[in-house]
Short mmCIF file of C-alpha atoms in Angstrom, two decimals:
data_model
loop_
_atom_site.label_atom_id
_atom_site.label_comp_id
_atom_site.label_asym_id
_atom_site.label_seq_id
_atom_site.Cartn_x
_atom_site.Cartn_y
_atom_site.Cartn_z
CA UNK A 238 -81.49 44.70 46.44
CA UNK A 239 -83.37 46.37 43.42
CA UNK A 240 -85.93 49.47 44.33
CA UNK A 241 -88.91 47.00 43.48
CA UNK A 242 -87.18 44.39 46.03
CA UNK A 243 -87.02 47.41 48.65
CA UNK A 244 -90.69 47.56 48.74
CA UNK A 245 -91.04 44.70 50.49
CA UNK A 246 -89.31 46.00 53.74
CA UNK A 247 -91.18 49.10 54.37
CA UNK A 248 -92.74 48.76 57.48
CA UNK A 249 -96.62 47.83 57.85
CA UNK A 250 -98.91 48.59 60.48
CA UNK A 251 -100.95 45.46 61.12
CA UNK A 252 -104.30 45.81 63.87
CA UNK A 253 -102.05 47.88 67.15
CA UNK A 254 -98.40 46.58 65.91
CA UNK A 255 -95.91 47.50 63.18
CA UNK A 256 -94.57 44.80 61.32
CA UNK A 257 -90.71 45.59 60.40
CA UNK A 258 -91.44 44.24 56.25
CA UNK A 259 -94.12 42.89 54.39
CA UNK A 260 -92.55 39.26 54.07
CA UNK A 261 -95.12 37.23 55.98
CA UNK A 262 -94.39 33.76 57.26
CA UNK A 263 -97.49 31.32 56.66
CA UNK A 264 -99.26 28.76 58.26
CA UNK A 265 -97.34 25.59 57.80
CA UNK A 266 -98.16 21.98 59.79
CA UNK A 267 -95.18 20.86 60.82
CA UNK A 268 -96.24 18.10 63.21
CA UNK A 269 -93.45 18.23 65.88
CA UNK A 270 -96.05 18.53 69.20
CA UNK A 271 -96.01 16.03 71.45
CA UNK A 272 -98.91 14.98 72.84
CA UNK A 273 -100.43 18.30 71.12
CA UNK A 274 -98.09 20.46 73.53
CA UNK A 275 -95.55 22.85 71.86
CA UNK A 276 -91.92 22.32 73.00
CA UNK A 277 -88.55 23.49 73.36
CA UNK A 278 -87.43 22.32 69.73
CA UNK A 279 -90.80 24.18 68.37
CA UNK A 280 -89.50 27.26 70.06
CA UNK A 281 -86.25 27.29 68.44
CA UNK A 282 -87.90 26.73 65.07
CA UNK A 283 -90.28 29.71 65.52
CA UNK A 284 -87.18 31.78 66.79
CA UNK A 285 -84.92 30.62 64.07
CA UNK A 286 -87.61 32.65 61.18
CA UNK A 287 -87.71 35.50 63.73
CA UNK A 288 -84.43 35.75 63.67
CA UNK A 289 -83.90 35.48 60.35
CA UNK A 290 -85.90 38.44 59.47
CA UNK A 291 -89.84 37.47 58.97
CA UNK A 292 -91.96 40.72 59.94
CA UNK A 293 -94.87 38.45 60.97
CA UNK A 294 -95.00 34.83 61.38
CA UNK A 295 -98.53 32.95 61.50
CA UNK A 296 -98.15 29.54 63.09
CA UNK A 297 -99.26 26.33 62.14
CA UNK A 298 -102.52 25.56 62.74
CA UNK A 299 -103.46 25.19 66.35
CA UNK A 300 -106.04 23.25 67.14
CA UNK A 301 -109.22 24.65 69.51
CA UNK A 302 -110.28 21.45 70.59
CA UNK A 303 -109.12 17.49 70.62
CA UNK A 304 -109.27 16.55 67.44
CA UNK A 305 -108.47 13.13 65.13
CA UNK A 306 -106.47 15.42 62.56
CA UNK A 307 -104.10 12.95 59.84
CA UNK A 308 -101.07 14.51 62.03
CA UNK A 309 -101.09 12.97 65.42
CA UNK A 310 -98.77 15.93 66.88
CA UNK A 311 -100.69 18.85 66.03
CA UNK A 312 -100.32 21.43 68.60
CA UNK A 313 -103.47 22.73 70.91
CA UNK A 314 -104.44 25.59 72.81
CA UNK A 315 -107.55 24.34 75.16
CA UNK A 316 -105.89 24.18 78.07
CA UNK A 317 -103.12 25.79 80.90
CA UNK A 318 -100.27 23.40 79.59
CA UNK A 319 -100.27 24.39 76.17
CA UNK A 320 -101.07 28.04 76.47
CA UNK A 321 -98.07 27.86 78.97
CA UNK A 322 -95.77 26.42 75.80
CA UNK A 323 -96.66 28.37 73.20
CA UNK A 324 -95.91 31.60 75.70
CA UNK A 325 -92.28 30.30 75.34
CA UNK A 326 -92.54 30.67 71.71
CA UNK A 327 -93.91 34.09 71.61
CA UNK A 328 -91.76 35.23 73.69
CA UNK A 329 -88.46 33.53 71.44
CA UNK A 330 -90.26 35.62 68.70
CA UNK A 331 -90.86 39.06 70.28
CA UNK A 332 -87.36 38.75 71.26
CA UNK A 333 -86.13 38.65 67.76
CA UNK A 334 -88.47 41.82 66.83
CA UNK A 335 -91.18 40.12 64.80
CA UNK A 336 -95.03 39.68 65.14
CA UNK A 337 -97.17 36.72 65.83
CA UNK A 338 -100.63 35.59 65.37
CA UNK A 339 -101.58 32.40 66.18
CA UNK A 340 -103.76 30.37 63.43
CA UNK A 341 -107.09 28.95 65.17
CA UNK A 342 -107.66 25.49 63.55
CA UNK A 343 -110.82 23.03 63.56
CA UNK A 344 -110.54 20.62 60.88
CA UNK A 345 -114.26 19.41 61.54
CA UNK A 346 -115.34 16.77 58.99
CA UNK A 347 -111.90 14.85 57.97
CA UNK A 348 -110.81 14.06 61.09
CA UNK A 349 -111.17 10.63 61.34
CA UNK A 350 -112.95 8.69 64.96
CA UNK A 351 -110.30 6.03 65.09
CA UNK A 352 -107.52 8.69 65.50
CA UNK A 353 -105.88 8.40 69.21
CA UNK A 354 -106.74 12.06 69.71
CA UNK A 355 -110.54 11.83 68.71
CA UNK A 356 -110.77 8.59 71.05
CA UNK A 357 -109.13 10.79 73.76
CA UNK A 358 -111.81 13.62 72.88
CA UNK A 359 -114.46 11.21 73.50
CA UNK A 360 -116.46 13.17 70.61
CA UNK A 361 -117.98 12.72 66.97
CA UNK A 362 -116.06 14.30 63.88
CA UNK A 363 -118.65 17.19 63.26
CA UNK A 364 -119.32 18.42 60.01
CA UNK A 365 -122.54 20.87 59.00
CA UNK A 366 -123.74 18.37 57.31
CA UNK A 367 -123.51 14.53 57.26
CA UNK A 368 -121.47 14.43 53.81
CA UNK A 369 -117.98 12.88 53.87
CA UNK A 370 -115.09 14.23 52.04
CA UNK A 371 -113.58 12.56 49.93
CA UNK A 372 -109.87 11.35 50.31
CA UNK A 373 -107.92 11.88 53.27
CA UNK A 374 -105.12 9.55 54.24
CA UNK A 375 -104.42 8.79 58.02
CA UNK A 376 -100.95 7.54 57.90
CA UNK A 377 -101.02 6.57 61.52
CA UNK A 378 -104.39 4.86 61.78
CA UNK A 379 -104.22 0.73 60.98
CA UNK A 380 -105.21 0.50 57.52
CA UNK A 381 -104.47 4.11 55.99
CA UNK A 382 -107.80 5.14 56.12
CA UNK A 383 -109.67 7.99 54.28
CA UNK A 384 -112.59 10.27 55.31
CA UNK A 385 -115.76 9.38 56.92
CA UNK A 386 -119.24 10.79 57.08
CA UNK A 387 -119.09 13.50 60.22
CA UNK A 388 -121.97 14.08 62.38
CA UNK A 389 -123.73 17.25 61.70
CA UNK A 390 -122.97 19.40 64.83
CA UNK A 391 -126.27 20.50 66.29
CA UNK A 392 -125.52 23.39 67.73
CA UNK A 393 -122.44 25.18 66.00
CA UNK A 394 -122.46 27.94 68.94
CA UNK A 395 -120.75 25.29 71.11
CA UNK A 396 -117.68 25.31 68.61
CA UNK A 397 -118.09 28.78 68.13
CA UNK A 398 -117.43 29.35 72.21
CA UNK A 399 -114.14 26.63 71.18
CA UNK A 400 -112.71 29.65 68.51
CA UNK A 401 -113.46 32.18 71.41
CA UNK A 402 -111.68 30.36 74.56
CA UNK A 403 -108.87 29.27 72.59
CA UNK A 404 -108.68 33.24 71.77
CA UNK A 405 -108.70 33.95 75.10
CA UNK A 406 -105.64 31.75 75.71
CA UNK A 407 -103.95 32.99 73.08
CA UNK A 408 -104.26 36.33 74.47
CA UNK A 409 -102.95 34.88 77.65
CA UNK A 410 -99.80 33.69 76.19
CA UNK A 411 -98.74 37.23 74.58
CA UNK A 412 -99.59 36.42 70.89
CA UNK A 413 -100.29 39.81 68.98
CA UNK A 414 -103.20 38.69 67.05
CA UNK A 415 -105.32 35.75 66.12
CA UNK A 416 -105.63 34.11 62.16
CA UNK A 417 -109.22 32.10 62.09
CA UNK A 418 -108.22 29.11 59.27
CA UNK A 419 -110.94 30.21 56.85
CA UNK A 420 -109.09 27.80 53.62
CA UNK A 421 -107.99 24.73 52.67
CA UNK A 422 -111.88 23.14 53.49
CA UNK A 423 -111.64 23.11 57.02
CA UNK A 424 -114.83 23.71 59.45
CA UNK A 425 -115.66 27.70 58.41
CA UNK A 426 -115.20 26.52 54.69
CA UNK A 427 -117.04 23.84 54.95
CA UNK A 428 -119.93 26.08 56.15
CA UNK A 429 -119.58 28.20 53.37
CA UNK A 430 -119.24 25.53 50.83
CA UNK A 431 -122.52 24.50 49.23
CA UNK A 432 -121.30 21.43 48.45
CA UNK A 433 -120.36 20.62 52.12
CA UNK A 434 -123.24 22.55 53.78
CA UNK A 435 -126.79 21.29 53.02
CA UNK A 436 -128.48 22.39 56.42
CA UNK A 437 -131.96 23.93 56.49
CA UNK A 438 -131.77 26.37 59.94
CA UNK A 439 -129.42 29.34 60.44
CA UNK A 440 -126.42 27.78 59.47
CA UNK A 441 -127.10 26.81 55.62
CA UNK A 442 -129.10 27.51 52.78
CA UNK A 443 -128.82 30.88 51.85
CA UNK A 444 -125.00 32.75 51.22
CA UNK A 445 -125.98 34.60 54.54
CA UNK A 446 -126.73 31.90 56.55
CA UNK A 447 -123.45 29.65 55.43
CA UNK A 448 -121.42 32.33 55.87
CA UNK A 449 -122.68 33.41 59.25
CA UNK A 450 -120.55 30.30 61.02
CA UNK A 451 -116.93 32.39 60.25
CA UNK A 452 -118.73 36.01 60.60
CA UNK A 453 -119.57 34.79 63.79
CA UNK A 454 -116.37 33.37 64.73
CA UNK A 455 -114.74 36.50 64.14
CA UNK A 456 -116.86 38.29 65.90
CA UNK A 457 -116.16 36.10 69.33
CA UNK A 458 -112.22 36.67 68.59
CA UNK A 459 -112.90 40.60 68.05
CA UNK A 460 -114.49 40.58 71.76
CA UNK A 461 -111.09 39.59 72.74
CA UNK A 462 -108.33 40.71 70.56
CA UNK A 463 -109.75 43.33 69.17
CA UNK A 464 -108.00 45.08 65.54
CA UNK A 465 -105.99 42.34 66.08
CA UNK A 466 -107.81 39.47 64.24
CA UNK A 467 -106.85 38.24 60.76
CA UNK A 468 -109.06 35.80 58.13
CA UNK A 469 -107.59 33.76 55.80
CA UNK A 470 -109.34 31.96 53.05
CA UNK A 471 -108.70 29.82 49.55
CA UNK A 472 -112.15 30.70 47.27
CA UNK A 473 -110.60 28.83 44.79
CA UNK A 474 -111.31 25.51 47.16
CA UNK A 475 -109.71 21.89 46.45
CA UNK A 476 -108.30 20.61 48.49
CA UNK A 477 -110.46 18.57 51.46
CA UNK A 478 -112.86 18.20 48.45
CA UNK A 479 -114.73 21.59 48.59
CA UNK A 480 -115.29 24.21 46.10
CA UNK A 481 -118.85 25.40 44.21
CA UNK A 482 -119.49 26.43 40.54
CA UNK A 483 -117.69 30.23 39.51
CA UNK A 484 -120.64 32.57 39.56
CA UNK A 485 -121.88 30.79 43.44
CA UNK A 486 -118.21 31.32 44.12
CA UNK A 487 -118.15 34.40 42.96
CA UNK A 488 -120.84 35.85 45.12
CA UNK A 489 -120.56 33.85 48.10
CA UNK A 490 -116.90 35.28 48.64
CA UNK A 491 -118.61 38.97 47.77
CA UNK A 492 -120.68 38.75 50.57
CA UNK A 493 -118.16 36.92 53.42
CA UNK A 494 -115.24 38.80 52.55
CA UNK A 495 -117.53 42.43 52.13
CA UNK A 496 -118.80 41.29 55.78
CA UNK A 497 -115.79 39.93 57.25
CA UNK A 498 -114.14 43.82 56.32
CA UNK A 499 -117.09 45.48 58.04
CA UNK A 500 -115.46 44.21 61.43
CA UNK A 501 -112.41 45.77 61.74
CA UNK A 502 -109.93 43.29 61.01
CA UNK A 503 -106.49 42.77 60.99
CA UNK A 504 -105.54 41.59 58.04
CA UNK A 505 -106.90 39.20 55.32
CA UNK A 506 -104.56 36.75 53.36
CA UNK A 507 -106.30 35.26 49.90
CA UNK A 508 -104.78 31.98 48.62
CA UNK A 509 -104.74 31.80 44.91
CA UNK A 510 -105.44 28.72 42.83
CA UNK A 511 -102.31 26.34 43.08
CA UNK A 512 -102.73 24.22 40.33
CA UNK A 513 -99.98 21.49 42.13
CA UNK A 514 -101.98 21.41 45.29
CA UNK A 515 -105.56 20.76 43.39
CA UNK A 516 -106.89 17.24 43.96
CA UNK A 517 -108.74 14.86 40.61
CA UNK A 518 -111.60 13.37 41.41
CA UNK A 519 -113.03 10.41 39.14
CA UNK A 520 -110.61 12.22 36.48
CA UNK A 521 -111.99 15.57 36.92
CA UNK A 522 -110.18 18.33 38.93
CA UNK A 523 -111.94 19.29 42.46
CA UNK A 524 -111.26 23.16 42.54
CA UNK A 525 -113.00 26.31 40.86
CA UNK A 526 -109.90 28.43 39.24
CA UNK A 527 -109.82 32.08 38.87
CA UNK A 528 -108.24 34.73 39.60
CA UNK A 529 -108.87 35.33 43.56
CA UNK A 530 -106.71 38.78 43.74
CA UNK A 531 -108.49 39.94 40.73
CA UNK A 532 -112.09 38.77 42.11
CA UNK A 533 -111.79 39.80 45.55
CA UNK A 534 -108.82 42.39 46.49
CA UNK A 535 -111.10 45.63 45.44
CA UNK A 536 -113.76 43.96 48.08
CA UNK A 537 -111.65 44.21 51.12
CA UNK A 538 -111.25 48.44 51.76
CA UNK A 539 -110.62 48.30 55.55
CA UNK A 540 -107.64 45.55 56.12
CA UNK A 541 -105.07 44.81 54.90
CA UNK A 542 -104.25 42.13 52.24
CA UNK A 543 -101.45 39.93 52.41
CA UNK A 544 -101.67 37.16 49.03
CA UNK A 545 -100.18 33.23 49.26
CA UNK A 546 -100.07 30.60 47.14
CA UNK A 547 -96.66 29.93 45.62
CA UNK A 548 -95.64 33.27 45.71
CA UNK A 549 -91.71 34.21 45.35
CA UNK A 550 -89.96 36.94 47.15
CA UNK A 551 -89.43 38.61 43.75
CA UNK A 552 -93.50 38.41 42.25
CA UNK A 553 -94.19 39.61 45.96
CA UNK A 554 -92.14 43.03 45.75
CA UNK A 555 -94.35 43.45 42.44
CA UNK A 556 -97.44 43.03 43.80
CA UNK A 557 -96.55 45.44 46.61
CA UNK A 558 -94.65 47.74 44.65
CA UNK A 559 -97.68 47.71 42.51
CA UNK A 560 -100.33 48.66 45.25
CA UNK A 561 -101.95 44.92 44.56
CA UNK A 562 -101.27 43.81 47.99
CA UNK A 563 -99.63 45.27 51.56
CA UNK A 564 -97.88 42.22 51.80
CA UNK A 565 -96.99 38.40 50.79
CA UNK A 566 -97.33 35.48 53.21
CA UNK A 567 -94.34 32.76 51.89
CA UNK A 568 -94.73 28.77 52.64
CA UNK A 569 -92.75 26.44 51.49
CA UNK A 570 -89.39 29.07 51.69
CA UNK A 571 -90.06 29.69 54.92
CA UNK A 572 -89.64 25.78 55.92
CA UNK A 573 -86.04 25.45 54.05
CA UNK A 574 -85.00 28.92 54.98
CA UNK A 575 -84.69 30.06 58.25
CA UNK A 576 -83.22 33.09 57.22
CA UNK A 577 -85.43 34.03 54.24
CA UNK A 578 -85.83 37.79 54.06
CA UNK A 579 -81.90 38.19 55.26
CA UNK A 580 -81.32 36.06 51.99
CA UNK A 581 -83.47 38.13 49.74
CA UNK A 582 -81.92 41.61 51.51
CA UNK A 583 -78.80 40.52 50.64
CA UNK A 584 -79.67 38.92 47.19
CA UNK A 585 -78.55 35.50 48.33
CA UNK A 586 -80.31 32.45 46.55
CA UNK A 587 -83.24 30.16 48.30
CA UNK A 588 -81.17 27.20 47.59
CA UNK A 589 -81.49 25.04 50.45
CA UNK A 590 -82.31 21.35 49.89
CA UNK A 591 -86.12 20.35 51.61
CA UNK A 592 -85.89 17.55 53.62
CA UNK A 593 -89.00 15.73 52.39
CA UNK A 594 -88.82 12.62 54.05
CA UNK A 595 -88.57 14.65 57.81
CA UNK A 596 -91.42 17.62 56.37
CA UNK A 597 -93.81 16.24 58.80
CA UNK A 598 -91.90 14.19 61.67
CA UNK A 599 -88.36 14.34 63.23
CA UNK A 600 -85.74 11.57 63.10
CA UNK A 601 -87.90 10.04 66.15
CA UNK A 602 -89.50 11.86 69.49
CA UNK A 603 -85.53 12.51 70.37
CA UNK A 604 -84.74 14.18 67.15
CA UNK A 605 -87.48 16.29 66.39
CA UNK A 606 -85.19 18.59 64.84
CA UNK A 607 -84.22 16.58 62.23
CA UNK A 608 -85.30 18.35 58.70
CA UNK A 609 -87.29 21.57 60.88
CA UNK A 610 -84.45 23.25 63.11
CA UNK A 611 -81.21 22.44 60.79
CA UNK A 612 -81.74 24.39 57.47
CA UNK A 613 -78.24 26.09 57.44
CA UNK A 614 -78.46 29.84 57.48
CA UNK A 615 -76.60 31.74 54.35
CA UNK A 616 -72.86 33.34 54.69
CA UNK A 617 -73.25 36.72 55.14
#
């Protein structure tokens, strides 16, 4: 391991816990939930990366409410059952000394109403506004369709009290902090997002009033976890067909992210432009690139900072050794790698194969394991 490389596992204090290195694992929909529970197979996956050395793993996005998301076995938190499930996975994870925050999820506008799960919620896709997306691809829905025009929500308190309960049962099932999905154009992006938010109350207009939707989200999970909530958000925008001109960009993230640090948070993880994972539109491509660590890190002076978006183990220990960031939060390597930061203590290579065609669903609902629990582990 070279001295840069070492500065990746010093420890970090994160909220009221120490993380053992800075080699964070992300978010990552992985689509293995049964009837939106989490499971036993779910539990070894989770306790596989703790085992293999992650300091803090963020799960997948968990839903706060029913929703018609393009992955059919998302995993919830709204009620006894699944709070009682994902309590097995914390627990597999504090076992094998690492951290946990669970990442609170509404997709709001591209769900889709003929999804079995937004049938079951017997409730509109909300949106701020009524503007569709556009794309979207629901693989499991008769004729692949793509977006639709949501319903604006009429009273966005009601799914801020959603953010706020499924807190609360977070809390209950011994997570150690909370992530509120800020990116990747989901609900509190879309609020923020000009292009998505055209309201005329409160809740749109002004760079105040679209960001007050996620300030006051995180102000619901503060009342109930404390130091121990975390933002995470993608200015650069994209994907799920959001993202406003540089300068509005610019200045809308100065004020959210300047707020958003006012409140005592966690952590907060910036996702830079991926230039693979931006979408065309009628030949034109959807997000705003810049530099996001550059535009935003000397904004946040009261969290921490933890950067994603392709990022390798080795351009991580330079941005830490550097003072750029506290930490790195890894995708994709985390998914083929089970042991990830053993490998890169020990210099061994991230060579593992992905298993595309299982990414997002087992063999069948008996081998949910297939291409998620059997990455092999490096010789050591």
């Amino acid at each position: 391991m070279t001295s840069k490389a070492a500065a990746l596992f010093s420890p970090l204090k994160v909220g009221s816990v120490i993380i053992r290195n800075r080699l964070a694992m992300s978010a990552l929909t992985r689509n293995r939930a049964l009837g939106t529970n989490p499971n036993d197979v779910m539990a070894e996956y989770y306790g596989q990366r703790a085992a293999g050395g992650a300091g803090l793993i963020v799960t997948e996005g968990i839903l706060v409410s029913r929703q018609g998301t393009e992955w059919p076995f998302a995993p919830g938190i709204w009620n006894k059952e699944q709070t009682t499930g994902w309590k097995k996975i914390v627990d597999v994870v504090h076992a094998n000394g690492a951290s946990i925050y669970a990442q609170l999820w509404h997709v709001g506008r591209v769900a889709h109403p003929d999804a079995p799960e937004q049938k079951l919620a017997g409730t509109p896709v909300y949106g701020p506004s009524a503007i569709a997306a556009r794309g979207g691809k629901f693989r499991h829905i008769p004729g692949l369709p793509g977006y639709v025009t949501p319903t604006a929500v009429e009273d966005p308190w009601t799914i801020i009290a959603e953010f706020k309960q499924a807190a609360i049962h977070a809390k209950e099932a011994g997570f150690d902090g909370v992530e509120l999905h800020g990116a990747n154009g989901y609900l509190p992006h879309q609020f923020l997002d000009s292009t998505s938010n055209k309201r005329t109350d409160q809740w749109g207009g002004s760079i105040e009033n679209r960001a007050r939707f996620g300030l006051e989200i995180l102000k619901a999970l503060v009342e109930v976890f404390g130091e121990n909530v975390a933002l995470k958000v993608s200015p650069a925008g994209g994907y799920n067909d959001v993202g406003m001109p540089l300068q509005e960009t610019l200045d809308t993230y100065k004020y959210y992210l300047t707020a958003a640090d006012k409140l005592g948070l966690a952590y907060i993880t910036l996702v830079r432009y991926v230039p693979h994972t931006d979408v065309e539109f009628d030949g034109k491509k959807r997000a705003t690139a810049h530099d996001v660590s550059a535009s935003y890190r000397h904004l946040i002076k009261n969290a921490k900072v933890f950067i994603n978006g392709a990022v390798t183990p080795e351009e991580g220990a330079g941005l830490v050794d550097a003072g750029t960031v506290d930490g790195v939060s890894i995708g994709f390597n985390w998914i083929t790698h089970p042991d990830l930061v053993k490998r890169v203590q020990h210099g061994k290579p991230l060579d593992n194969v992905p298993d595309i065609k299982h990414l997002q669903w087992g063999k069948d609902e008996s081998a949910l394991g297939v291409g998620y629990t059997d990455y092999p582990t490096a010789t050591y």
